[in-house]
Amino acid sequence: MISRIAALTVGSTFLPAALAAYTLTDSYTASNWFSSFDFFSSKDPTNGFVQYKDLKTAAASNLIAIDGSGPAAAVYMGVDHTTKNPSGGRASVRLSSKKTYNHGLFVFDIEHNPGSICGTWPAFWLLSASGKWPVGGEIDVFEGVNDEVRNKMTLHTTAGCRIEPTTKGFTGKIDTPDCDVNAPGQGKNIGCGILPPENHEATFGKGMNEVGGGVYATRWTSQEIAIYHFPRAQVPRDIEDGKPDPSKWGMPVAKFAGGCKIDEHFKDLSIIFNTAFCGDWAGEVWNTSTSCSKKAPTCQAYVRDNPEAFKEAYWMIRSVKVYSEEGNSMSTATNTRRSIDQPETAPDVAVVGHAEEKRDEKSKKVALALANRCAKKCWGNGKGMDGALDAKGICQCKPIVKPIATGPPPPPPGVQTATPDHMSCEKYCRSQGVMMIVGKGESCICKPPRQPQGRKRDTDESELQEASDKWVDVAALEDDDGSLLEARSIFSDAWADLKHVWKCARGKCKREEKRHLPESAETKESSASDYIGDTEELDNTFEVDDSKDDEIILTKRNWFSKGWRALKAGLGCTFGNKKSCEGAQ
């Protein structure tokens, strides 16, 4: 974090951690967080436009708080998002654990992070307290600047530590190989780093927040430093149960091993969280971000004049847990360093919100949100493929395979499936030739393919009615959305009018109803244009909702599109357009 970061890893071949017992050494939660960390309040070492506040000032300024109560409580650490033109920099906090560590398994459970906001530089990392930087080493577990969407994991050391080209056993991509901050050809203070795979979503900033955060785990032994990442829906059960077992986690995102004598370069590391602004990285690369550079000529000017932009620049931390591993001795020592005016005991910190209920509700939607994002990528973008998340949360697109008729038959279409896996339900429904209709909770309902019946004109009308009914049913799933209510109203009105015209055109309307029929071809074309205009307005209205990422977007889009096409075809058929009439068939 002292410098611009890259990513992480090193090693030879991937060998899962040998089976070993892990013992909880320290648990940092809302109950002891602010008494376990020192608040740094000196000038920012990275030359940022930031003022770090001590504990007492931070508490009085509402920069820190406890969100919720009991086991579900989380630690809030934010920045000043109300003051315009703050003298000396925007207020923030930087915390360092009072304990230092040598080896261990560090599990960071993060619900919200300040990333992907122009001007910000958030990070959590491990930094040595044993000498002048980079003596003793630095491990950047999580870091990024401005509007970046991928995490950058990095090691910073003195000479003699690097990632070898033959290193294997991690999923990321080497960005810079030499951990020496003065390595030739890499730029000053860069260090060695690895980037997550491009399709490994939700590793940083906005993407991570959208899925409810997640867990980063750093395993530090004499042989390697490995970093793992799990989106919220993919967090291993052993971590949740407090019995972590890296041997079951698969490959890490990054691993340092083989090209570095770990114990010679890393010792006495403390845990640090901070949010900086601009400085040696975010400020230096400001003009390389098209979206950020359009907001202001410099990073400092933007941070200075736009306090409201940083309302979401906050940490929400569930816990940080440190485990020791059998066979890898880990020593801890009290860190006696204190910043000026640092109180010996933590003052009262505000307790806000009812986070437990909000988190429970949000966590239930995370798995569906992740699955939907993958399904949208593979199916909704015209690929017509099935999407599924693998064990690491990476989206994999595969051809749709219809189930083989062996074993117990699947539930018939139209029958509610009891609490199925989201993607399994979706796969089954698609194999029947239709999108699934999401029901309440975790269940789903499949609608069977439409079958021709009756006379041709009756079939066309029934199919249009069915498409319209399905659109109304699906739109009703989100009645609190004003744009969808308006869209549904337009669609329903257009359908009612079309049904009336169609009925009269077939000689089935009453005498008085015929007065409403167009009397000339010109009037007919005008009426058809009006109806189509309504449905196009509906199309535009619906597209606004496409930015949402929930489990019913694809379903809505699918049935709306069918209803809209059928409505237009029916209008054309009614008003004498033979080509459209063929489309209605």
mmCIF file with all atom_site columns, C-alpha atoms in Angstrom, residues 60-172:
data_model
loop_
_atom_site.group_PDB
_atom_site.id
_atom_site.type_symbol
_atom_site.label_atom_id
_atom_site.label_alt_id
_atom_site.label_comp_id
_atom_site.label_asym_id
_atom_site.label_entity_id
_atom_site.label_seq_id
_atom_site.pdbx_PDB_ins_code
_atom_site.Cartn_x
_atom_site.Cartn_y
_atom_site.Cartn_z
_atom_site.occupancy
_atom_site.B_iso_or_equiv
_atom_site.pdbx_formal_charge
_atom_site.auth_seq_id
_atom_site.auth_comp_id
_atom_site.auth_asym_id
_atom_site.auth_atom_id
_atom_site.pdbx_PDB_model_num
ATOM 1   C CA . ALA A 1 60  ? -17.032 12.207  17.246  1.00 0.00 ? 60  ALA A CA 1
ATOM 2   C CA . SER A 1 61  ? -17.122 12.778  13.470  1.00 0.00 ? 61  SER A CA 1
ATOM 3   C CA . ASN A 1 62  ? -19.076 9.571   12.780  1.00 0.00 ? 62  ASN A CA 1
ATOM 4   C CA . LEU A 1 63  ? -16.252 8.210   10.655  1.00 0.00 ? 63  LEU A CA 1
ATOM 5   C CA . ILE A 1 64  ? -16.499 4.976   12.638  1.00 0.00 ? 64  ILE A CA 1
ATOM 6   C CA . ALA A 1 65  ? -19.449 3.063   14.107  1.00 0.00 ? 65  ALA A CA 1
ATOM 7   C CA . ILE A 1 66  ? -20.764 -0.345  15.048  1.00 0.00 ? 66  ILE A CA 1
ATOM 8   C CA . ASP A 1 67  ? -23.531 -1.409  12.672  1.00 0.00 ? 67  ASP A CA 1
ATOM 9   C CA . GLY A 1 68  ? -26.068 -3.674  14.337  1.00 0.00 ? 68  GLY A CA 1
ATOM 10  C CA . SER A 1 69  ? -25.723 -5.669  17.528  1.00 0.00 ? 69  SER A CA 1
ATOM 11  C CA . GLY A 1 70  ? -24.837 -9.148  18.702  1.00 0.00 ? 70  GLY A CA 1
ATOM 12  C CA . PRO A 1 71  ? -23.018 -11.703 16.518  1.00 0.00 ? 71  PRO A CA 1
ATOM 13  C CA . ALA A 1 72  ? -24.251 -10.065 13.302  1.00 0.00 ? 72  ALA A CA 1
ATOM 14  C CA . ALA A 1 73  ? -22.785 -6.644  14.163  1.00 0.00 ? 73  ALA A CA 1
ATOM 15  C CA . ALA A 1 74  ? -20.191 -5.221  11.770  1.00 0.00 ? 74  ALA A CA 1
ATOM 16  C CA . VAL A 1 75  ? -17.540 -2.522  11.941  1.00 0.00 ? 75  VAL A CA 1
ATOM 17  C CA . TYR A 1 76  ? -18.190 0.629   9.896   1.00 0.00 ? 76  TYR A CA 1
ATOM 18  C CA . MET A 1 77  ? -15.242 2.799   8.831   1.00 0.00 ? 77  MET A CA 1
ATOM 19  C CA . GLY A 1 78  ? -16.027 5.618   6.426   1.00 0.00 ? 78  GLY A CA 1
ATOM 20  C CA . VAL A 1 79  ? -14.740 8.960   5.193   1.00 0.00 ? 79  VAL A CA 1
ATOM 21  C CA . ASP A 1 80  ? -15.976 12.538  5.307   1.00 0.00 ? 80  ASP A CA 1
ATOM 22  C CA . HIS A 1 81  ? -18.647 12.863  2.605   1.00 0.00 ? 81  HIS A CA 1
ATOM 23  C CA . THR A 1 82  ? -20.181 16.231  3.572   1.00 0.00 ? 82  THR A CA 1
ATOM 24  C CA . THR A 1 83  ? -17.336 18.793  3.656   1.00 0.00 ? 83  THR A CA 1
ATOM 25  C CA . LYS A 1 84  ? -16.502 20.711  0.484   1.00 0.00 ? 84  LYS A CA 1
ATOM 26  C CA . ASN A 1 85  ? -12.951 22.024  0.069   1.00 0.00 ? 85  ASN A CA 1
ATOM 27  C CA . PRO A 1 86  ? -11.558 20.383  3.251   1.00 0.00 ? 86  PRO A CA 1
ATOM 28  C CA . SER A 1 87  ? -8.353  22.024  4.413   1.00 0.00 ? 87  SER A CA 1
ATOM 29  C CA . GLY A 1 88  ? -5.402  19.664  4.121   1.00 0.00 ? 88  GLY A CA 1
ATOM 30  C CA . GLY A 1 89  ? -7.363  16.741  2.695   1.00 0.00 ? 89  GLY A CA 1
ATOM 31  C CA . ARG A 1 90  ? -10.537 14.707  3.169   1.00 0.00 ? 90  ARG A CA 1
ATOM 32  C CA . ALA A 1 91  ? -10.964 13.050  6.580   1.00 0.00 ? 91  ALA A CA 1
ATOM 33  C CA . SER A 1 92  ? -10.518 9.283   6.774   1.00 0.00 ? 92  SER A CA 1
ATOM 34  C CA . VAL A 1 93  ? -9.081  6.603   9.077   1.00 0.00 ? 93  VAL A CA 1
ATOM 35  C CA . ARG A 1 94  ? -6.080  4.296   8.970   1.00 0.00 ? 94  ARG A CA 1
ATOM 36  C CA . LEU A 1 95  ? -5.887  1.519   11.572  1.00 0.00 ? 95  LEU A CA 1
ATOM 37  C CA . SER A 1 96  ? -3.026  -0.799  12.510  1.00 0.00 ? 96  SER A CA 1
ATOM 38  C CA . SER A 1 97  ? -3.380  -3.857  14.756  1.00 0.00 ? 97  SER A CA 1
ATOM 39  C CA . LYS A 1 98  ? -1.694  -3.618  18.144  1.00 0.00 ? 98  LYS A CA 1
ATOM 40  C CA . LYS A 1 99  ? -0.368  -7.127  17.620  1.00 0.00 ? 99  LYS A CA 1
ATOM 41  C CA . THR A 1 100 ? 2.219   -8.161  15.059  1.00 0.00 ? 100 THR A CA 1
ATOM 42  C CA . TYR A 1 101 ? 2.489   -11.618 13.499  1.00 0.00 ? 101 TYR A CA 1
ATOM 43  C CA . ASN A 1 102 ? 4.980   -14.077 12.072  1.00 0.00 ? 102 ASN A CA 1
ATOM 44  C CA . HIS A 1 103 ? 3.150   -16.689 9.987   1.00 0.00 ? 103 HIS A CA 1
ATOM 45  C CA . GLY A 1 104 ? -0.537  -17.535 10.182  1.00 0.00 ? 104 GLY A CA 1
ATOM 46  C CA . LEU A 1 105 ? -3.802  -17.850 8.321   1.00 0.00 ? 105 LEU A CA 1
ATOM 47  C CA . PHE A 1 106 ? -5.564  -14.476 8.107   1.00 0.00 ? 106 PHE A CA 1
ATOM 48  C CA . VAL A 1 107 ? -9.267  -14.577 7.207   1.00 0.00 ? 107 VAL A CA 1
ATOM 49  C CA . PHE A 1 108 ? -10.840 -11.227 6.249   1.00 0.00 ? 108 PHE A CA 1
ATOM 50  C CA . ASP A 1 109 ? -14.652 -11.217 6.068   1.00 0.00 ? 109 ASP A CA 1
ATOM 51  C CA . ILE A 1 110 ? -15.632 -8.048  4.200   1.00 0.00 ? 110 ILE A CA 1
ATOM 52  C CA . GLU A 1 111 ? -19.244 -7.049  3.601   1.00 0.00 ? 111 GLU A CA 1
ATOM 53  C CA . HIS A 1 112 ? -18.604 -3.709  1.857   1.00 0.00 ? 112 HIS A CA 1
ATOM 54  C CA . ASN A 1 113 ? -15.490 -1.956  0.576   1.00 0.00 ? 113 ASN A CA 1
ATOM 55  C CA . PRO A 1 114 ? -14.837 1.626   -0.638  1.00 0.00 ? 114 PRO A CA 1
ATOM 56  C CA . GLY A 1 115 ? -13.511 0.673   -4.093  1.00 0.00 ? 115 GLY A CA 1
ATOM 57  C CA . SER A 1 116 ? -14.420 1.652   -7.684  1.00 0.00 ? 116 SER A CA 1
ATOM 58  C CA . ILE A 1 117 ? -14.921 5.323   -6.770  1.00 0.00 ? 117 ILE A CA 1
ATOM 59  C CA . CYS A 1 118 ? -12.828 7.957   -8.554  1.00 0.00 ? 118 CYS A CA 1
ATOM 60  C CA . GLY A 1 119 ? -10.216 9.449   -6.233  1.00 0.00 ? 119 GLY A CA 1
ATOM 61  C CA . THR A 1 120 ? -10.197 6.627   -3.665  1.00 0.00 ? 120 THR A CA 1
ATOM 62  C CA . TRP A 1 121 ? -7.355  4.294   -2.717  1.00 0.00 ? 121 TRP A CA 1
ATOM 63  C CA . PRO A 1 122 ? -8.667  1.634   -0.292  1.00 0.00 ? 122 PRO A CA 1
ATOM 64  C CA . ALA A 1 123 ? -6.601  -1.281  1.009   1.00 0.00 ? 123 ALA A CA 1
ATOM 65  C CA . PHE A 1 124 ? -6.130  -3.872  3.709   1.00 0.00 ? 124 PHE A CA 1
ATOM 66  C CA . TRP A 1 125 ? -2.634  -5.233  4.060   1.00 0.00 ? 125 TRP A CA 1
ATOM 67  C CA . LEU A 1 126 ? 0.108   -6.575  6.305   1.00 0.00 ? 126 LEU A CA 1
ATOM 68  C CA . LEU A 1 127 ? 3.079   -4.292  7.050   1.00 0.00 ? 127 LEU A CA 1
ATOM 69  C CA . SER A 1 128 ? 6.269   -4.860  9.012   1.00 0.00 ? 128 SER A CA 1
ATOM 70  C CA . ALA A 1 129 ? 6.973   -2.850  12.146  1.00 0.00 ? 129 ALA A CA 1
ATOM 71  C CA . SER A 1 130 ? 10.596  -4.033  12.355  1.00 0.00 ? 130 SER A CA 1
ATOM 72  C CA . GLY A 1 131 ? 12.353  -1.424  10.223  1.00 0.00 ? 131 GLY A CA 1
ATOM 73  C CA . LYS A 1 132 ? 12.213  1.253   7.566   1.00 0.00 ? 132 LYS A CA 1
ATOM 74  C CA . TRP A 1 133 ? 10.011  0.243   4.643   1.00 0.00 ? 133 TRP A CA 1
ATOM 75  C CA . PRO A 1 134 ? 10.353  -2.135  2.833   1.00 0.00 ? 134 PRO A CA 1
ATOM 76  C CA . VAL A 1 135 ? 12.550  -3.933  5.427   1.00 0.00 ? 135 VAL A CA 1
ATOM 77  C CA . GLY A 1 136 ? 10.409  -6.661  6.995   1.00 0.00 ? 136 GLY A CA 1
ATOM 78  C CA . GLY A 1 137 ? 8.118   -6.783  3.954   1.00 0.00 ? 137 GLY A CA 1
ATOM 79  C CA . GLU A 1 138 ? 4.597   -5.805  2.973   1.00 0.00 ? 138 GLU A CA 1
ATOM 80  C CA . ILE A 1 139 ? 1.721   -8.030  1.794   1.00 0.00 ? 139 ILE A CA 1
ATOM 81  C CA . ASP A 1 140 ? -1.071  -6.175  0.000   1.00 0.00 ? 140 ASP A CA 1
ATOM 82  C CA . VAL A 1 141 ? -4.058  -8.491  0.219   1.00 0.00 ? 141 VAL A CA 1
ATOM 83  C CA . PHE A 1 142 ? -6.636  -6.055  -1.174  1.00 0.00 ? 142 PHE A CA 1
ATOM 84  C CA . GLU A 1 143 ? -5.979  -2.798  -3.009  1.00 0.00 ? 143 GLU A CA 1
ATOM 85  C CA . GLY A 1 144 ? -7.051  -0.699  -5.958  1.00 0.00 ? 144 GLY A CA 1
ATOM 86  C CA . VAL A 1 145 ? -7.615  2.892   -7.039  1.00 0.00 ? 145 VAL A CA 1
ATOM 87  C CA . ASN A 1 146 ? -10.199 5.080   -8.737  1.00 0.00 ? 146 ASN A CA 1
ATOM 88  C CA . ASP A 1 147 ? -12.820 3.199   -10.792 1.00 0.00 ? 147 ASP A CA 1
ATOM 89  C CA . GLU A 1 148 ? -10.901 -0.074  -11.088 1.00 0.00 ? 148 GLU A CA 1
ATOM 90  C CA . VAL A 1 149 ? -12.974 -3.252  -10.754 1.00 0.00 ? 149 VAL A CA 1
ATOM 91  C CA . ARG A 1 150 ? -10.283 -5.887  -10.070 1.00 0.00 ? 150 ARG A CA 1
ATOM 92  C CA . ASN A 1 151 ? -8.202  -6.365  -6.949  1.00 0.00 ? 151 ASN A CA 1
ATOM 93  C CA . LYS A 1 152 ? -4.425  -5.959  -7.112  1.00 0.00 ? 152 LYS A CA 1
ATOM 94  C CA . MET A 1 153 ? -2.405  -8.147  -4.758  1.00 0.00 ? 153 MET A CA 1
ATOM 95  C CA . THR A 1 154 ? 1.283   -7.345  -4.242  1.00 0.00 ? 154 THR A CA 1
ATOM 96  C CA . LEU A 1 155 ? 4.416   -8.057  -2.224  1.00 0.00 ? 155 LEU A CA 1
ATOM 97  C CA . HIS A 1 156 ? 6.985   -5.340  -1.489  1.00 0.00 ? 156 HIS A CA 1
ATOM 98  C CA . THR A 1 157 ? 10.453  -6.359  -0.301  1.00 0.00 ? 157 THR A CA 1
ATOM 99  C CA . THR A 1 158 ? 14.148  -5.607  -0.450  1.00 0.00 ? 158 THR A CA 1
ATOM 100 C CA . ALA A 1 159 ? 16.236  -7.308  -3.161  1.00 0.00 ? 159 ALA A CA 1
ATOM 101 C CA . GLY A 1 160 ? 16.200  -11.093 -3.532  1.00 0.00 ? 160 GLY A CA 1
ATOM 102 C CA . CYS A 1 161 ? 12.515  -12.009 -3.711  1.00 0.00 ? 161 CYS A CA 1
ATOM 103 C CA . ARG A 1 162 ? 10.717  -12.604 -6.999  1.00 0.00 ? 162 ARG A CA 1
ATOM 104 C CA . ILE A 1 163 ? 8.138   -14.717 -8.836  1.00 0.00 ? 163 ILE A CA 1
ATOM 105 C CA . GLU A 1 164 ? 9.810   -17.275 -11.073 1.00 0.00 ? 164 GLU A CA 1
ATOM 106 C CA . PRO A 1 165 ? 8.430   -17.756 -14.617 1.00 0.00 ? 165 PRO A CA 1
ATOM 107 C CA . THR A 1 166 ? 7.886   -21.462 -13.855 1.00 0.00 ? 166 THR A CA 1
ATOM 108 C CA . THR A 1 167 ? 5.602   -20.723 -10.929 1.00 0.00 ? 167 THR A CA 1
ATOM 109 C CA . LYS A 1 168 ? 2.325   -22.638 -11.096 1.00 0.00 ? 168 LYS A CA 1
ATOM 110 C CA . GLY A 1 169 ? -0.550  -23.482 -8.816  1.00 0.00 ? 169 GLY A CA 1
ATOM 111 C CA . PHE A 1 170 ? -2.619  -20.282 -8.801  1.00 0.00 ? 170 PHE A CA 1
ATOM 112 C CA . THR A 1 171 ? -5.409  -18.924 -10.955 1.00 0.00 ? 171 THR A CA 1
ATOM 113 C CA . GLY A 1 172 ? -4.228  -15.333 -11.400 1.00 0.00 ? 172 GLY A CA 1
#
